[in-house]
Structures are given as structure tokens and as C-alpha cells.
mmCIF file with all atom_site columns, C-alpha atoms and ligand atoms in Angstrom:
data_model
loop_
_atom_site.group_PDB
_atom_site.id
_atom_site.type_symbol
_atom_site.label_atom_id
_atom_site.label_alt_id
_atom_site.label_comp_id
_atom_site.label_asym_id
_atom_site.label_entity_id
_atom_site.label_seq_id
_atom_site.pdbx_PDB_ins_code
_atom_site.Cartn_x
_atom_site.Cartn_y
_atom_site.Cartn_z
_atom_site.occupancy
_atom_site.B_iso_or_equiv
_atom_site.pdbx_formal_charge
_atom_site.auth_seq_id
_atom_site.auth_comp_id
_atom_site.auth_asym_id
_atom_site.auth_atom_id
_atom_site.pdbx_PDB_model_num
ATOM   1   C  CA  . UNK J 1 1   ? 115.882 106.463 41.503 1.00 96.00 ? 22  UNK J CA  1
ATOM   2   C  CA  . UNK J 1 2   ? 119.219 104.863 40.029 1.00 97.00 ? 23  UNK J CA  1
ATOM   3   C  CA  . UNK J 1 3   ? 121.581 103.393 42.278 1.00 98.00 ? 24  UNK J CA  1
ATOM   4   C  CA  . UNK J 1 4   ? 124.976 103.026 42.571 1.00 98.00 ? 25  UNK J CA  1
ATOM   5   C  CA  . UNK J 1 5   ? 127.024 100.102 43.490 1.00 98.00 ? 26  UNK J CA  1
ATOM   6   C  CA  . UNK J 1 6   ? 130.465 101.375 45.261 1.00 98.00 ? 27  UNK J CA  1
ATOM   7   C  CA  . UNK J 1 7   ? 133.213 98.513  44.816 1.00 98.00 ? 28  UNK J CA  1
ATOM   8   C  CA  . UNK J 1 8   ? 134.863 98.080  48.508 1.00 97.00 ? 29  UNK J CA  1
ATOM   9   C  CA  . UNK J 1 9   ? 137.836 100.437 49.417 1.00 96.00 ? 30  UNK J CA  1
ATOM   10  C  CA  . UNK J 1 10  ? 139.905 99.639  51.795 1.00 94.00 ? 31  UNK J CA  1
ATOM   11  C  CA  . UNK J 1 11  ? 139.517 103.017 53.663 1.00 94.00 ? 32  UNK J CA  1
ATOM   12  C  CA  . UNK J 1 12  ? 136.514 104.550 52.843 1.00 96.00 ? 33  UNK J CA  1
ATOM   13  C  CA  . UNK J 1 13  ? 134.174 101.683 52.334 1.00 96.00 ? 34  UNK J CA  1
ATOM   14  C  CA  . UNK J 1 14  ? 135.457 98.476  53.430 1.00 96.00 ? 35  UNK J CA  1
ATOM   15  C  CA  . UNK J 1 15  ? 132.094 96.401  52.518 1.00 97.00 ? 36  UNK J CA  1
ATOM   16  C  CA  . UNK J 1 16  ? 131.313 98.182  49.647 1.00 98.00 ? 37  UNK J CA  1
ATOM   17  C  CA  . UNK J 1 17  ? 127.631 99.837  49.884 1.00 98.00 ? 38  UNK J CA  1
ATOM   18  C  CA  . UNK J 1 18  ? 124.469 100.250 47.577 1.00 98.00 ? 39  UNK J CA  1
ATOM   19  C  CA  . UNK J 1 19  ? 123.409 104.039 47.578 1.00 98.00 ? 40  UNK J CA  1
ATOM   20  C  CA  . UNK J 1 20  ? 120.503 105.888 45.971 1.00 97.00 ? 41  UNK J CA  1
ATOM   21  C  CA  . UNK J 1 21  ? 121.422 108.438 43.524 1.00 98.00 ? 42  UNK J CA  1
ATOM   22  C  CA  . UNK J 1 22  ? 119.232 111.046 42.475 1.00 97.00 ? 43  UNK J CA  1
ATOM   23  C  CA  . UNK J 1 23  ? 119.238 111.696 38.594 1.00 97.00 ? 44  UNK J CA  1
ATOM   24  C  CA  . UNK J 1 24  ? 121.454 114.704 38.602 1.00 98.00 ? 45  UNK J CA  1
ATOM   25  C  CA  . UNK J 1 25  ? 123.456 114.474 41.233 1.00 98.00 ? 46  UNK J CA  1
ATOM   26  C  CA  . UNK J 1 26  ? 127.398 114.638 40.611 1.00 98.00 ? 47  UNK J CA  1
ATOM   27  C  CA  . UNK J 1 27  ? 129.202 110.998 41.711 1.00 98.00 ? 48  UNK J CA  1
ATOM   28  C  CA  . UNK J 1 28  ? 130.614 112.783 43.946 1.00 98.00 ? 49  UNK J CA  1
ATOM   29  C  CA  . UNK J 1 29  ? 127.583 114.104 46.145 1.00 98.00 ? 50  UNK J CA  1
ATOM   30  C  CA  . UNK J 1 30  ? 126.388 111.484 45.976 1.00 98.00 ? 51  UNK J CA  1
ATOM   31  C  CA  . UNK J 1 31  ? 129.218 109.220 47.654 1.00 98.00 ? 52  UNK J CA  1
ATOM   32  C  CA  . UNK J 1 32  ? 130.010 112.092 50.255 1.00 98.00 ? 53  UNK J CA  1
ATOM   33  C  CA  . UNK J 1 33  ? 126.437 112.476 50.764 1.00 98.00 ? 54  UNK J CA  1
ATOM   34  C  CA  . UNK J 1 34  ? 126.020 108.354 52.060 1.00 98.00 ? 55  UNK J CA  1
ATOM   35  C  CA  . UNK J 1 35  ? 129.084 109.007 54.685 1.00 97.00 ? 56  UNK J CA  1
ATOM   36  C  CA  . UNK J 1 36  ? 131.762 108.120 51.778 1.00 97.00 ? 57  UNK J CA  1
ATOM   37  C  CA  . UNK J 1 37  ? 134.537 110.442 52.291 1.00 97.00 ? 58  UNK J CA  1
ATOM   38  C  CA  . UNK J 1 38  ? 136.119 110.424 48.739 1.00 97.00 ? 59  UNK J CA  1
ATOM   39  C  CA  . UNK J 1 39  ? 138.886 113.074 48.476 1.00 95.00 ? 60  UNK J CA  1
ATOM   40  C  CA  . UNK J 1 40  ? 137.267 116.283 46.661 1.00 96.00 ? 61  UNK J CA  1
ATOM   41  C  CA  . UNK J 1 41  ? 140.784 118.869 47.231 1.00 94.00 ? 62  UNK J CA  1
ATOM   42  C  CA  . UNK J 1 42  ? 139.777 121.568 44.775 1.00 95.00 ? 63  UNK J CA  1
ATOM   43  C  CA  . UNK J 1 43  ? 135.830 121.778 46.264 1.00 96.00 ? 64  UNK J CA  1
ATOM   44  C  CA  . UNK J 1 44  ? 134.474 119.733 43.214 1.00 97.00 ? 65  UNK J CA  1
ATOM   45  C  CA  . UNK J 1 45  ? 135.305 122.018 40.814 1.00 96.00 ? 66  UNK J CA  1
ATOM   46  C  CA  . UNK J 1 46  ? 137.052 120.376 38.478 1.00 95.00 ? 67  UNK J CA  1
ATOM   47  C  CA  . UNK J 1 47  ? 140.471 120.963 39.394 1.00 94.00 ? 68  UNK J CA  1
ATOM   48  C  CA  . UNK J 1 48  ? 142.484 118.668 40.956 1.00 92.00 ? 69  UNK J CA  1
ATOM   49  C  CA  . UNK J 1 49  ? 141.299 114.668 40.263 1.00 93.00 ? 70  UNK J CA  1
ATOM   50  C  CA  . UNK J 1 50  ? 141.529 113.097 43.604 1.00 94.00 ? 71  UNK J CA  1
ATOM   51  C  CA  . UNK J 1 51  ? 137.687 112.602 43.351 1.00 96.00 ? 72  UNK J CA  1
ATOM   52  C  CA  . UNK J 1 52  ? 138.513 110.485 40.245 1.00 96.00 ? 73  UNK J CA  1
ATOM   53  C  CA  . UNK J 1 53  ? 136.384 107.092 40.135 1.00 97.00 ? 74  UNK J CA  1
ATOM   54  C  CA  . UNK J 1 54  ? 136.471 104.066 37.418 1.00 98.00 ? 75  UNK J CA  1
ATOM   55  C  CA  . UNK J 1 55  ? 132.648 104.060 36.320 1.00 98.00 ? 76  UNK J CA  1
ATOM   56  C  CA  . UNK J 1 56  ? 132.078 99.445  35.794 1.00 98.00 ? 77  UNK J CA  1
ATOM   57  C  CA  . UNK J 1 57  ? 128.639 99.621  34.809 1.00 98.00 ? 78  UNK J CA  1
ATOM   58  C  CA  . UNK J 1 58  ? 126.793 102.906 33.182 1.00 98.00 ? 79  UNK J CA  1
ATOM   59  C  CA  . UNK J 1 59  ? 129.616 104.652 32.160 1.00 98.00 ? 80  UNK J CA  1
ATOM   60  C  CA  . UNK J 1 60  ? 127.372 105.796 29.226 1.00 98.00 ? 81  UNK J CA  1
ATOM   61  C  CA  . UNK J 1 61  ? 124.381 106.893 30.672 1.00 98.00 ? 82  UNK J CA  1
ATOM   62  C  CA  . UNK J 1 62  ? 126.353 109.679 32.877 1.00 98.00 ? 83  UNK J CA  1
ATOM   63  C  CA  . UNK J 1 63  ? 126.868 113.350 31.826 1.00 98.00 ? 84  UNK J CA  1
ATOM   64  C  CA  . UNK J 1 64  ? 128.980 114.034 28.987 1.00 97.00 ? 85  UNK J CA  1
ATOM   65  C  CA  . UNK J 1 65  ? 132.931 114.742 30.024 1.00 97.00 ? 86  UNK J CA  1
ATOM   66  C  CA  . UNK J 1 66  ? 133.971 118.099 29.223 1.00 97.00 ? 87  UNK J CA  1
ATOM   67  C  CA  . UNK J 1 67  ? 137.372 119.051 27.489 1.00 96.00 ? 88  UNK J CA  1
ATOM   68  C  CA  . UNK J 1 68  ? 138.659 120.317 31.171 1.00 95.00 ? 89  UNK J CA  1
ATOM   69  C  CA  . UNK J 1 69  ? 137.765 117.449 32.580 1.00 97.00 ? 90  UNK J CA  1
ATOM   70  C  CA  . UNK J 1 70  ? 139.593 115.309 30.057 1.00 96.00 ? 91  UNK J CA  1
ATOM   71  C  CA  . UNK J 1 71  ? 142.629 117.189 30.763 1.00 95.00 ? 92  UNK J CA  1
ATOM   72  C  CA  . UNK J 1 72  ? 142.286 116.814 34.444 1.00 94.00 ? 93  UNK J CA  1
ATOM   73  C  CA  . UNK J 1 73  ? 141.759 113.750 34.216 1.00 94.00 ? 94  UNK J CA  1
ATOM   74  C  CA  . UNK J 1 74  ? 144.968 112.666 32.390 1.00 92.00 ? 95  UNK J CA  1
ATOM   75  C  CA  . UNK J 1 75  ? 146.664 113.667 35.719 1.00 90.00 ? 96  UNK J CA  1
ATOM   76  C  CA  . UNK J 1 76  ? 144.960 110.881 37.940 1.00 91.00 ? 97  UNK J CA  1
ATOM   77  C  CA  . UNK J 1 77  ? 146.634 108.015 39.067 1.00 88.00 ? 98  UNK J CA  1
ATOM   78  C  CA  . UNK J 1 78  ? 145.179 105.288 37.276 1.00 91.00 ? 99  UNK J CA  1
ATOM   79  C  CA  . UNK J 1 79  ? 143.341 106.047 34.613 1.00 94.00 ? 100 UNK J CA  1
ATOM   80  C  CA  . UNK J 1 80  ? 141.407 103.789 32.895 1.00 96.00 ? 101 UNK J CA  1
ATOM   81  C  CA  . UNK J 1 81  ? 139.067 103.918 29.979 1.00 96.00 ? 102 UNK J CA  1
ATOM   82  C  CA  . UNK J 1 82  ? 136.125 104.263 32.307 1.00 97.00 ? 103 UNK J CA  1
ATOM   83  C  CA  . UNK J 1 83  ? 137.433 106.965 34.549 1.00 97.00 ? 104 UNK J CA  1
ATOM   84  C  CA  . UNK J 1 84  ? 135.595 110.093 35.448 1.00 98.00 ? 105 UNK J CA  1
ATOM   85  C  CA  . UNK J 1 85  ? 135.908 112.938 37.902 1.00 98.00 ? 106 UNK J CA  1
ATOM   86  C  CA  . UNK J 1 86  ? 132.875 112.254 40.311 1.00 98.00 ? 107 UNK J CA  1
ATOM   87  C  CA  . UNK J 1 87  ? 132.424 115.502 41.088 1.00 98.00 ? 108 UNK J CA  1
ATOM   88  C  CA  . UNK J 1 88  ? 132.080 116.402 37.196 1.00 98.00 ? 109 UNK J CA  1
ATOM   89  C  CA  . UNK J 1 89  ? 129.979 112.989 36.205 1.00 98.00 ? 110 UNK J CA  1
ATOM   90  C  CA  . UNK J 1 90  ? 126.550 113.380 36.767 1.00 98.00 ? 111 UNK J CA  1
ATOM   91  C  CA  . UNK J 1 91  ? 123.866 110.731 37.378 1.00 98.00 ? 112 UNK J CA  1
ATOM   92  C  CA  . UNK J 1 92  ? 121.484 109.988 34.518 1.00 98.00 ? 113 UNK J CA  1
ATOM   93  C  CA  . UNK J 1 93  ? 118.796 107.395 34.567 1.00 97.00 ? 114 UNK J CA  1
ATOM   94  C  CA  . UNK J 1 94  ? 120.514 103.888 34.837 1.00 98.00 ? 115 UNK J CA  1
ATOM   95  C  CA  . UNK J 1 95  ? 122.425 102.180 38.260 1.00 98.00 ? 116 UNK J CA  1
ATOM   96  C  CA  . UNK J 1 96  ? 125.833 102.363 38.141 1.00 98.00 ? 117 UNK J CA  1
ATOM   97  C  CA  . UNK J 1 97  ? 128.765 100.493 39.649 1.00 98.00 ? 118 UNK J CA  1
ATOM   98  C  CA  . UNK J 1 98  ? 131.743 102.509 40.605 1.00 98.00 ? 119 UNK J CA  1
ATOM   99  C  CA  . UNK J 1 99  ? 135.257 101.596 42.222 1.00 98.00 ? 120 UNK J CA  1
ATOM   100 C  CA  . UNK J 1 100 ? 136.811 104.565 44.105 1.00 97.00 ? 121 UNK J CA  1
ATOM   101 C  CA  . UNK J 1 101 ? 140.922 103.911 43.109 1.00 94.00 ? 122 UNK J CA  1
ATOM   102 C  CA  . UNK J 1 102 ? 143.269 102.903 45.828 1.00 90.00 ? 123 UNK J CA  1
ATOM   103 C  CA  . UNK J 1 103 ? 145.709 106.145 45.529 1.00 81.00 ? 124 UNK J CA  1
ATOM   104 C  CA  . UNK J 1 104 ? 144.916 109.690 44.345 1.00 83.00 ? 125 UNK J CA  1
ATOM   105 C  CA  . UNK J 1 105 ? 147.485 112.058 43.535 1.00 73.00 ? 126 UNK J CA  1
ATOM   106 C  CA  . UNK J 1 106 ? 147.545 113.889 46.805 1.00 70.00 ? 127 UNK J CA  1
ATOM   107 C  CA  . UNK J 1 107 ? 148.696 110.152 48.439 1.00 56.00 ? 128 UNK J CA  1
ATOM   108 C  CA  . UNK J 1 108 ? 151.297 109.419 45.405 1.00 53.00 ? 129 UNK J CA  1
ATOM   109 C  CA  . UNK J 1 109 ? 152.673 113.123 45.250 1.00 50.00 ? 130 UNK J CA  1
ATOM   110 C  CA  . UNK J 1 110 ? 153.586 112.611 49.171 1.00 47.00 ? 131 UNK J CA  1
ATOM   111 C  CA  . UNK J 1 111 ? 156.127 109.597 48.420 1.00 45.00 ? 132 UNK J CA  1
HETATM 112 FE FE1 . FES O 2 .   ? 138.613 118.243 42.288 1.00 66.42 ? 17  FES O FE1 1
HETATM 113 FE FE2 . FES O 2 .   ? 136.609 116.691 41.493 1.00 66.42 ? 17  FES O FE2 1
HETATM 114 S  S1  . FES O 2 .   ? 137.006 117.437 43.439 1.00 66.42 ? 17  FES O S1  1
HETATM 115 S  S2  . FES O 2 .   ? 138.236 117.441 40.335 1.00 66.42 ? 17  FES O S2  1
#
């Protein structure tokens, strides 16, 4: 079963952890599923890009982004080349290393 490496967050996983990921499974599931409480506002939809993540290693082998989720995605707060909505991305047959972002929108919007 691939795995996936979660970068430490200050809040919702200080050490890091190692977690197994079932091919198939959204990022997001996954995360929320090993006690990692990564913001999901709009019920993993698609809708909202707090659950956004920046996808290190295995970017490629994930589920193809849709043309929603590209928009969405333009919203979140630091968007890199590797970013992905983890409730959207879905796991496909290598590890992966993801870093949850410090801020989502919800936090930034609140200034
Ligand atoms: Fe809203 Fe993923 S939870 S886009």
C-alpha cells in the first residue's frame, strides 16, 4: 500500500507522520483518517481550497486535476506548482510526500 510522508505542521502534525494510503483514497481521507485534522470547509467537494496540500514527491502518480479544481485552486494561499486539493487528489500506486501549508484562506480571510 503507498504511503505518504506528511511534512511537520506546526498545528496539526508537529513531528510530521508516515501514514498508509490506500490506492484510491482522496489526500484528504487519508490525512483526516490518521487523526490529521486538515481543514476540509466545503465537505471535500471541491469548493473551497483550505484542504489544499503541496504534493514533494509523486505529484505525478496522483489522479488527474480537473478544470474545477484548477480554478479552485488558484484561490489558495500559496500555490505552488505542486499544489493539489487533497480532497480532489487521489492516491495512485507510488508513496508520496506532502506538506500541509501554514495558512488557508479561511485563516488569511480573518486578518
Ligand atoms: Fe473544499 Fe477540498 S475540502 S476543496
Amino acid at each position: 500500500m503507498p504511503k505518504i510522508t506528511v511534512l511537520p505542521h506546526a498545528v496539526l502534525c508537529p513531528d510530521g507522520a508516515d501514514i498508509d494510503a490506500p490506492e484510491g483514497t482522496s489526500i484528504c481521507d487519508a490525512l483526516l483518517d490518521n487523526h490529521i485534522e486538515i481543514e476540509h470547509a466545503c465537505g471535500k467537494c471541491g469548493a473551497c481550497s483550505t484542504c489544499h496540500v503541496i504534493v514533494k514527491k509523486g505529484y505525478d502518480s496522483l489522479s488527474e486535476m480537473s478544470e474545477k479544481e484548477e480554478d479552485m485552486l488558484d484561490r489558495a494561499w500559496g500555490l505552488t506548482a505542486e499544489s493539489r486539493l487533497s480532497c480532489q487528489a487521489k492516491v495512485g500506486d507510488e508513496d508520496l510526500t506532502v506538506e500541509i501549508p501554514k495558512y488557508t484562506i479561511n485563516l488569511v480571510s480573518e486578518r
